[in-house]
Coordinates of C-alpha atoms and ligand atoms in Angstrom, one line a residue:
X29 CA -2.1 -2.8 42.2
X30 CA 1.5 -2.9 43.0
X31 CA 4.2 -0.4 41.3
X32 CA 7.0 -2.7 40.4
X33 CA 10.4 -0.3 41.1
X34 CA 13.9 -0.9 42.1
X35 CA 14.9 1.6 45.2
X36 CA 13.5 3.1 48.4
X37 CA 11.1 5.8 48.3
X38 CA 8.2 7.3 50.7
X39 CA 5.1 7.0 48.8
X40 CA 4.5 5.9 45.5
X41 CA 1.3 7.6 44.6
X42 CA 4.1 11.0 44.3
X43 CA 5.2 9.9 41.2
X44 CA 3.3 12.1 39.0
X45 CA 3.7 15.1 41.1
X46 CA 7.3 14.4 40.7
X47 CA 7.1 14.2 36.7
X48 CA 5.6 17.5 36.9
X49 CA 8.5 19.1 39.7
X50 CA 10.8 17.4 37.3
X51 CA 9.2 19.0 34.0
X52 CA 9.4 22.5 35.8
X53 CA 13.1 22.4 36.4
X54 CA 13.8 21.4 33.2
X55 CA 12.8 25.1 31.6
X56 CA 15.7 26.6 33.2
X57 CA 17.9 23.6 32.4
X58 CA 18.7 24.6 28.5
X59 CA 22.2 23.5 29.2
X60 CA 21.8 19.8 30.5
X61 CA 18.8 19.8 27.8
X62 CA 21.6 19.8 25.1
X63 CA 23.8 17.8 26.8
X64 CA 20.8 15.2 27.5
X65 CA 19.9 15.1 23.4
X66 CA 23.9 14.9 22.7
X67 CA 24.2 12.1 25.2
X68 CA 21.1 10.0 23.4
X69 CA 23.0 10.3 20.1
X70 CA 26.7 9.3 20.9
X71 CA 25.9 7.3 24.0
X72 CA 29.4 8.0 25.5
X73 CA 28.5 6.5 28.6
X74 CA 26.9 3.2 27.1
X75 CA 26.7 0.4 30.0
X76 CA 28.5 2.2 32.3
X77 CA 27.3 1.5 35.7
X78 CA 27.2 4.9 37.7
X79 CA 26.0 5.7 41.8
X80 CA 25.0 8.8 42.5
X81 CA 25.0 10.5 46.0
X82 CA 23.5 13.9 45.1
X83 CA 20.7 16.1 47.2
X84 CA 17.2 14.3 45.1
X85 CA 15.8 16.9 44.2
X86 CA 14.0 17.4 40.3
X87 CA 17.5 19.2 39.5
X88 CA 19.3 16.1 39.9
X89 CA 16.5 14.2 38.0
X90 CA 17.4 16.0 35.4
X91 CA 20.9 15.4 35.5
X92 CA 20.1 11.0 35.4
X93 CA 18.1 11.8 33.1
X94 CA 20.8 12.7 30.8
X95 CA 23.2 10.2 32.6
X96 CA 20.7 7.4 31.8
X97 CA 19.9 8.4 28.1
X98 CA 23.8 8.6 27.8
X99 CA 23.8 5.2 27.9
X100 CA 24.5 4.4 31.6
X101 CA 23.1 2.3 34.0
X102 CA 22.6 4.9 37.3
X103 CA 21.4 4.4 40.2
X104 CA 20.5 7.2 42.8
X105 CA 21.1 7.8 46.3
X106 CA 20.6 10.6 48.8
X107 CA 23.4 12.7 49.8
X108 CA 21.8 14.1 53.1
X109 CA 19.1 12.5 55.1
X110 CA 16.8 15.4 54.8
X111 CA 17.3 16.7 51.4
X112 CA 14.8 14.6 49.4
X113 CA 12.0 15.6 47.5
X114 CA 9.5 12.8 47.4
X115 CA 7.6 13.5 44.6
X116 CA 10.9 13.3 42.7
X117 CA 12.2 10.3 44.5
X118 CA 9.0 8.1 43.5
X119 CA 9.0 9.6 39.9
X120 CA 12.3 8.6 39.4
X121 CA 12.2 5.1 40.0
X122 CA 8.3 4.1 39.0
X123 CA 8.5 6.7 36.1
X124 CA 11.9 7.0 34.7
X125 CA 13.0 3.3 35.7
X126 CA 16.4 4.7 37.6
X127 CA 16.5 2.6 40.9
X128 CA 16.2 5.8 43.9
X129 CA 17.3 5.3 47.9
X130 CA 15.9 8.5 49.5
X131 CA 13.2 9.5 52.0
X132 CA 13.1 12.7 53.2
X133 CA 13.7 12.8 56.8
X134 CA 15.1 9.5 57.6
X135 CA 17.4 8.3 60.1
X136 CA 21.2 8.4 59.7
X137 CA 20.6 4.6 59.7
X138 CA 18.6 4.3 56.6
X139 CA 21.1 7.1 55.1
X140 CA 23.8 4.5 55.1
X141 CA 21.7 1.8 54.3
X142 CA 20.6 3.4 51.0
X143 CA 24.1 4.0 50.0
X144 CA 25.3 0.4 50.7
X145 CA 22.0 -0.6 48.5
X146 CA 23.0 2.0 45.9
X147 CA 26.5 0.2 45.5
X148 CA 25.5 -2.9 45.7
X149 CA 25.4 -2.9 42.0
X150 CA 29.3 -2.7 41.7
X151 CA 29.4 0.9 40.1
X152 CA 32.1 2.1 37.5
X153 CA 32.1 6.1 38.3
X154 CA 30.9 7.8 41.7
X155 CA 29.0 10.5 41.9
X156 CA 29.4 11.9 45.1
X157 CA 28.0 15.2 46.9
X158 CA 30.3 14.9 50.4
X159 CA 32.6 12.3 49.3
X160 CA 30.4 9.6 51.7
X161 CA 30.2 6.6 48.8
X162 CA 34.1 7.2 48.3
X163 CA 34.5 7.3 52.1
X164 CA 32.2 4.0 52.3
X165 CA 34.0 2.5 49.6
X166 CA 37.4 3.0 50.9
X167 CA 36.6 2.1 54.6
X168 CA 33.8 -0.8 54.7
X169 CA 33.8 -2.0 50.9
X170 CA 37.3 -2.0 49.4
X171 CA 36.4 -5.1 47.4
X172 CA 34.0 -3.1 45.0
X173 CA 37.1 -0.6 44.4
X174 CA 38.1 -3.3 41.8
X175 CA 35.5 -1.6 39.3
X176 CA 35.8 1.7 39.8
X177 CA 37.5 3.7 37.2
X178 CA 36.6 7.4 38.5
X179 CA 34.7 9.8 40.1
X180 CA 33.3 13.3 39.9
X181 CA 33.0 15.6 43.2
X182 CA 29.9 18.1 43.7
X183 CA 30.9 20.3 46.6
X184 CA 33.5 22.4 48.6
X185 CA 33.4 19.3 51.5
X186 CA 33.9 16.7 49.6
X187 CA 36.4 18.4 47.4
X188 CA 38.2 18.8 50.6
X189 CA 38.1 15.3 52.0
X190 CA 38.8 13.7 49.2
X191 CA 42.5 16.2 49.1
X192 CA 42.8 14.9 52.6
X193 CA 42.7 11.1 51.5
X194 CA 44.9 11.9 47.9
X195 CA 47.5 13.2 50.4
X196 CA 47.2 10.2 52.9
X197 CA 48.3 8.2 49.6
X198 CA 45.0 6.2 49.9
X199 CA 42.6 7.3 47.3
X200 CA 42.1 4.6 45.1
X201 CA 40.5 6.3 41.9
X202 CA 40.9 9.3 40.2
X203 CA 38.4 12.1 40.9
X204 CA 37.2 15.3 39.0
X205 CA 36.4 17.6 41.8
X206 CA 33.0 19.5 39.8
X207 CA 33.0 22.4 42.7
X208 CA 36.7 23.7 41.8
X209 CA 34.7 25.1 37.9
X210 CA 34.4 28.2 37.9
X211 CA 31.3 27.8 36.5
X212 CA 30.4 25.6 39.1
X213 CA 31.3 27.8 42.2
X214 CA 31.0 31.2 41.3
X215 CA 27.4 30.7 40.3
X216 CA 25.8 27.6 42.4
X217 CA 27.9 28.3 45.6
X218 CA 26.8 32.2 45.4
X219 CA 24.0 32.8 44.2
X220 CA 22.4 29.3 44.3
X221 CA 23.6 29.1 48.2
X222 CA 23.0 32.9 48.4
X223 CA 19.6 33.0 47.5
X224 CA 18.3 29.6 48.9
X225 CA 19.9 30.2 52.4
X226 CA 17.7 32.9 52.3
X227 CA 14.6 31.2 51.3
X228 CA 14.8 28.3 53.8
X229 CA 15.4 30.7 56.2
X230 CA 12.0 33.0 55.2
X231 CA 9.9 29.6 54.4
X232 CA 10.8 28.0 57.4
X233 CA 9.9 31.0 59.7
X234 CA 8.1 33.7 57.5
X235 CA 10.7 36.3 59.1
X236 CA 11.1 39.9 57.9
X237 CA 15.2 40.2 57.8
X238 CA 14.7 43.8 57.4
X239 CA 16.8 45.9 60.0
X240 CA 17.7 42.3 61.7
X241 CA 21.1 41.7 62.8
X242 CA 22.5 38.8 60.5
X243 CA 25.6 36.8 61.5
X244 CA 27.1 34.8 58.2
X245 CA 30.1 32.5 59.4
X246 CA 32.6 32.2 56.9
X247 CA 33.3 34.4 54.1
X248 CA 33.8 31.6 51.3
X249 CA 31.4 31.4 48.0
X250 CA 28.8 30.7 50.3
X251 CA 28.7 33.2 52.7
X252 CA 29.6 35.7 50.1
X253 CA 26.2 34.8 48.5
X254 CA 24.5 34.8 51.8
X255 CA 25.5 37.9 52.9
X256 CA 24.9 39.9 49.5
X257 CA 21.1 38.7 49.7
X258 CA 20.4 39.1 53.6
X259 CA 21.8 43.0 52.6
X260 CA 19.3 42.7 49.7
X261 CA 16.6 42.2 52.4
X262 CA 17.5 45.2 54.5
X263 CA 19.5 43.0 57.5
X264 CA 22.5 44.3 59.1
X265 CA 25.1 41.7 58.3
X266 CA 27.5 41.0 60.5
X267 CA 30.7 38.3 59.0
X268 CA 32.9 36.7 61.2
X269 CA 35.9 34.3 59.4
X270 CA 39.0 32.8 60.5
X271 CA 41.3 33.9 57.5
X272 CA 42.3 37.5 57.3
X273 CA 42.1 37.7 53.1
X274 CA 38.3 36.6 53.6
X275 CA 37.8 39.0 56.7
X276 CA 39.5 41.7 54.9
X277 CA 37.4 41.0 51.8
X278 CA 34.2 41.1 53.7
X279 CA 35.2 43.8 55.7
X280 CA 35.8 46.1 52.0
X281 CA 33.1 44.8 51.0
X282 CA 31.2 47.0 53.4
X283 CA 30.6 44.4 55.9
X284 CA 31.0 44.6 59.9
X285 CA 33.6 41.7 61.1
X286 CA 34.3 40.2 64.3
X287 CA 35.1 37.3 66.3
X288 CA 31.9 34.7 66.9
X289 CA 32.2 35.8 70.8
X290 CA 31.2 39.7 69.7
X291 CA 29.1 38.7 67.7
X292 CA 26.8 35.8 69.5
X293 CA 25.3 38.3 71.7
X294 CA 23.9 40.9 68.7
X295 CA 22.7 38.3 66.3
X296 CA 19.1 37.3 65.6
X297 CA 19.5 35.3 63.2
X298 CA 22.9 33.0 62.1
X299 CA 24.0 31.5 59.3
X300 CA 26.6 28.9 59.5
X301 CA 28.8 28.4 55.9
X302 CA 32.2 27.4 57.1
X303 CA 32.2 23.9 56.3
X304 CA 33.9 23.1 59.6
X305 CA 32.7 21.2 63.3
X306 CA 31.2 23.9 66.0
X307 CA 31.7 26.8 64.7
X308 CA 28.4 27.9 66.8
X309 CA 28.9 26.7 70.5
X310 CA 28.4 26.7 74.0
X311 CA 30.1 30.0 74.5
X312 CA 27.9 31.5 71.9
X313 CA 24.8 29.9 72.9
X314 CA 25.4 31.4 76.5
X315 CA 25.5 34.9 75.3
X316 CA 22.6 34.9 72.5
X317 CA 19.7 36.9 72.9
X318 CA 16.4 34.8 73.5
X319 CA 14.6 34.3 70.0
X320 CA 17.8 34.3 68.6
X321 CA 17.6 31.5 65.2
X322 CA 20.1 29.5 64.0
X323 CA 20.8 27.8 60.8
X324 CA 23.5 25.9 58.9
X325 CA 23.8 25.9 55.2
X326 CA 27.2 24.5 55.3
X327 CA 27.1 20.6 53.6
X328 CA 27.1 18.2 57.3
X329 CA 25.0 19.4 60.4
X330 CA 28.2 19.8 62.8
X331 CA 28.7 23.2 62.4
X332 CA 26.2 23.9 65.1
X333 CA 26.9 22.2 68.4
X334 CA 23.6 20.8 69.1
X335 CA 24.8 18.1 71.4
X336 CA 26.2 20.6 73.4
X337 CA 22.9 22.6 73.0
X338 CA 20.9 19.7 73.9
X339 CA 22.8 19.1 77.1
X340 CA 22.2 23.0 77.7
X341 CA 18.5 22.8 77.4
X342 CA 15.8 22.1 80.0
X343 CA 13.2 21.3 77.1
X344 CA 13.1 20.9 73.4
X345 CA 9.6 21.8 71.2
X346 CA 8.9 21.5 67.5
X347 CA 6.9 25.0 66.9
X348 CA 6.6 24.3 63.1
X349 CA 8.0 22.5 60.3
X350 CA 11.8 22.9 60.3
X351 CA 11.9 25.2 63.4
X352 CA 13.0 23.5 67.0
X353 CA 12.7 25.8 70.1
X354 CA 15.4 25.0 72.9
X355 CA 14.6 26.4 76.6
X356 CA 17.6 26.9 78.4
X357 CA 17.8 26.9 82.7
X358 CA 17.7 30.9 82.5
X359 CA 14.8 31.0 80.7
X360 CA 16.3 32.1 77.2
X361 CA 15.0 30.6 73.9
X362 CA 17.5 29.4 71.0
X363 CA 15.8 28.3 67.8
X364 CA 17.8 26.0 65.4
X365 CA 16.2 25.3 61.7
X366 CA 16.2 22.2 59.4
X367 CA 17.7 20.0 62.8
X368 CA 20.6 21.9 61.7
X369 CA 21.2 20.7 58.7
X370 CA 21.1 22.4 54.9
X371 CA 18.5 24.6 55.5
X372 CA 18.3 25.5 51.7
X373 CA 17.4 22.1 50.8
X374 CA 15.7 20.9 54.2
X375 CA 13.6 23.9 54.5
X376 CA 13.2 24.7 50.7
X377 CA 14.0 23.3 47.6
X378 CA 17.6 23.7 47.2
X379 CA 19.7 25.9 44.7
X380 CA 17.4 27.0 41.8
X381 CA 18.0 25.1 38.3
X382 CA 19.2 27.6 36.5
X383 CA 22.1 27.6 38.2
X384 CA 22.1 23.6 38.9
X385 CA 22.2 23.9 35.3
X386 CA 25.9 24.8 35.2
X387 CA 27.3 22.4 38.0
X388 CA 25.5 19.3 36.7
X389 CA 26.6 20.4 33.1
X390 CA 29.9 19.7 34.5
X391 CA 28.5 16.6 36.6
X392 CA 27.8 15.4 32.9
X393 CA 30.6 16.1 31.1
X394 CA 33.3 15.2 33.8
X395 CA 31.4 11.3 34.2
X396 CA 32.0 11.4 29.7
X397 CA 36.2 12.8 30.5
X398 CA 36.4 10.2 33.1
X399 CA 34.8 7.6 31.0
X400 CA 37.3 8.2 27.9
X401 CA 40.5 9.6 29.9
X402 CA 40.6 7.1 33.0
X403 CA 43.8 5.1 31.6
X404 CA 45.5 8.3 31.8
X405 CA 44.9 9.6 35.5
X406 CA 46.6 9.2 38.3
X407 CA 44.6 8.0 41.9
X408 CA 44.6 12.2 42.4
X409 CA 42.2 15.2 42.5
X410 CA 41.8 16.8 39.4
X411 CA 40.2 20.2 38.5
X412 CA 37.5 20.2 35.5
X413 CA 39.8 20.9 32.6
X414 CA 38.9 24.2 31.1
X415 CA 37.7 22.9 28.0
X416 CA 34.5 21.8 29.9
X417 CA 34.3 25.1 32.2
X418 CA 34.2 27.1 28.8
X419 CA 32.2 25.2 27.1
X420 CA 29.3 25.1 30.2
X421 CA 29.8 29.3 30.2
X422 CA 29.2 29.3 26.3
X423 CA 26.4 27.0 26.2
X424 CA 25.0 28.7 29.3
X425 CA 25.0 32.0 27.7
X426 CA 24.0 30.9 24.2
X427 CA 21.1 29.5 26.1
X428 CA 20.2 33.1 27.9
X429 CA 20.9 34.5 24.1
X430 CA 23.2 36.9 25.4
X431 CA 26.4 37.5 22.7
X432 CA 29.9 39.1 23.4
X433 CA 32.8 40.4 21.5
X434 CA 35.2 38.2 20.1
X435 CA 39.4 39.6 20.4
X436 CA 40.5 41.2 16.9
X437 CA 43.6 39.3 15.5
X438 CA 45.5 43.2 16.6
X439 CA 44.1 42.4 20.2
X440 CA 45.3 39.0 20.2
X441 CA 48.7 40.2 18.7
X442 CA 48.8 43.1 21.4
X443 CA 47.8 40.4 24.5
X444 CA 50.7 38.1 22.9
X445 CA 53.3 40.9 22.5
X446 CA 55.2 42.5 25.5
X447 CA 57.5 44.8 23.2
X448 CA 53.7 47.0 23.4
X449 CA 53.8 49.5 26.1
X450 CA 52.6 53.2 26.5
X451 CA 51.2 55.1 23.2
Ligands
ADE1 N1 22.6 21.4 46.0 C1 22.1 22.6 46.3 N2 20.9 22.8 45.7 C2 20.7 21.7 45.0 C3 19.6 21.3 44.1 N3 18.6 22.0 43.8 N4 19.7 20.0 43.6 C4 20.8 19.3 43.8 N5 21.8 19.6 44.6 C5 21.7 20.8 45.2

């Protein structure tokens, strides 16, 4: 028998497994559950055609699945070639009926093919995790920019390319950038990156991070996270940044900082969260110890230099899933994980729901304020407004059924008033 889908997936017989991944995620999703059963009543995104580039993992299925019952037509495509989750990719288009382009581990190739197939479908809002369908669209398929009436922005990257392109005058479309919520960042980019670093790290090599040296570069949300859980685990961390308020901040927060030179030679295991190109290279990888393992949680796979690296080595060898050995000519060995690439999601399973919760509540709620506030935008940037941010942190706590105070009208007087000084 043949399964009849629209998209590109690995293997079909996943599906049910993915139903079940799926299923699983959605206990800790009570906040895209409400939005989801919302959604099915007003429809505010009825026949609205929607792409998605986002990591496919049952998080994100979550997230369509409110998109779809909203009323819009969504299709799904992967936002990094190794990111996928099979099961959840084949359940997504022969269970739910919402057309998927994802296979874990495929080439850069078939990356951009599934995003051209994605938009072939001349979408209305982007929903981008890296800004590549609004790069795409701007550079190779301008004619489909006709349709578009907005876009929402997942991550710190993207966020930042797409500021780059608002300032170069050529952004086309109006964009809420989702990762500038505070209820996005402070929770997904800390202790969603925090913790899964860490567990891509541990699945991938079953290491005890106890009394190791731990190099986290960059001091953003990310490595913040990073470096509060490798403590967790007993590692000595060690932070090295380029901008003196995050050195100064990692520094007082009782970390040891110092240049990448210092600290290539004393780190077994680094953690690349900078978000920029070679921030591990061949100076670095001339001084590590052998054994030393690297990894990169940062969105794109440049912040290690593993051209360079490759040009280094004598020999390359897989030893086990997710974990490359180089040799170099004087015998040392440097270990890279996930091909260099987000070893949270490559390696594990990404950021845990609970949290995905929060940034796709806003992934939800900024397609609806696009959908009904478009005519008023200009071709810019925009933050989440507020309204959304506080109503994600309410419905998020309601959900954990934690309560707090609410201001007395002599509080609110007092916070309004600045004749009130000392008793
Ligand atoms: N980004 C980081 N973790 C993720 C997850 N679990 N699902 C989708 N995108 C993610």
């Amino acid at each position: 028998m043949t399964t009849q889908f629209v998209g590109d997936i690995a293997d079909a017989g996943l599906a049910r497994a993915g139903v079940a991944r799926i299923e699983w995620a959605a206990r800790e999703m009570p906040v895209i559950a409400q939005i989801r059963e919302r959604f099915a009543k007003e429809q505010p995104l009825k026949g609205i055609r929607v792409v998605a580039c986002l990591h496919v993992t049952s998080e994100t299925a979550n997230l369509m699945l409110a998109l779809r019952d909203g009323g819009a037509d969504v299709r799904l495509t992967a936002s990094n070639p190794l990111s996928t989750q099979d099961d959840v990719a084949a359940a997504l288009a022969i269970e739910y009926g919402i057309p998927t382009f994802a296979i874990k581990g495929e080439s850069n190739e078939t990356y951009y093919q599934h995003i051209t197939e994605a938009i072939s479908d001349r979408p209305q809002i982007t929903m981008d995790d890296g800004a590549d369908v609004v790069a795409i669209l701007h550079k190779e398929r301008r004619e489909l920019l006709a349709d578009i009436v907005g876009g929402t922005e997942e991550t710190t990257t993207g966020v930042i390319r797409l500021k780059a392109l608002a300032k170069s005058g050529q952004l086309e479309y109006p964009i809420v950038a989702v990762n500038e919520a505070n209820t996005k960042h402070f929770f997904d980019n800390r202790y969603g990156t925090g913790q899964s670093t860490i567990d891509g790290i541990i699945r991938a090599t079953n290491l005890l991070l106890a009394g190791k040296n731990l190099v986290v570069a960059g001091y953003g949300w990310c490595g913040k996270g990073v470096a509060m859980r490798a403590r967790g685990l007993g590692a000595q961390v060690i932070v090295t940044e380029v901008d003196p308020l995050r050195a100064l901040e990692a520094v007082m927060d009782g970390f040891r900082v110092m240049p990448i030179a210092e600290a290539a030679p004393l780190g077994d295991v680094f953690v690349t969260v900078t978000g920029d190109v070679n921030v591990i290279d061949t100076a670095s990888f001339e001084t590590m110890k052998s054994g030393a393992i690297m990894a990169n949680s940062g969105h794109f796979d440049a912040e290690i230099n593993l051209k360079a690296l490759n040009t280094m080595a004598e020999s390359r060898e897989t030893l086990k899933p997710f974990v490359e050995e180089y040799t170099l000519a004087d015998g040392r060995k440097l270990v890279v994980l996930a091909e260099g690439r987000l070893v949270n999601l490559g390696a594990a399973e990404g950021h845990p729901a609970s949290v995905m919760d929060m940034s796709f509540a806003n992934q939800a709620l900024s397609a609806e304020y696009m959908v009904n506030n478009h005519q008023h935008l200009e071709k810019q940037v925009y933050d989440v407004p507020r309204e959304i941010d506080d109503e994600v942190a309410r419905l998020k706590l309601a959900a954990m059924g934690i309560g707090i105070d609410v201001l007395t009208p002599e509080q609110e007087h007092y916070l309004n008033s600045w004749e009130l000084g000392t008793h």
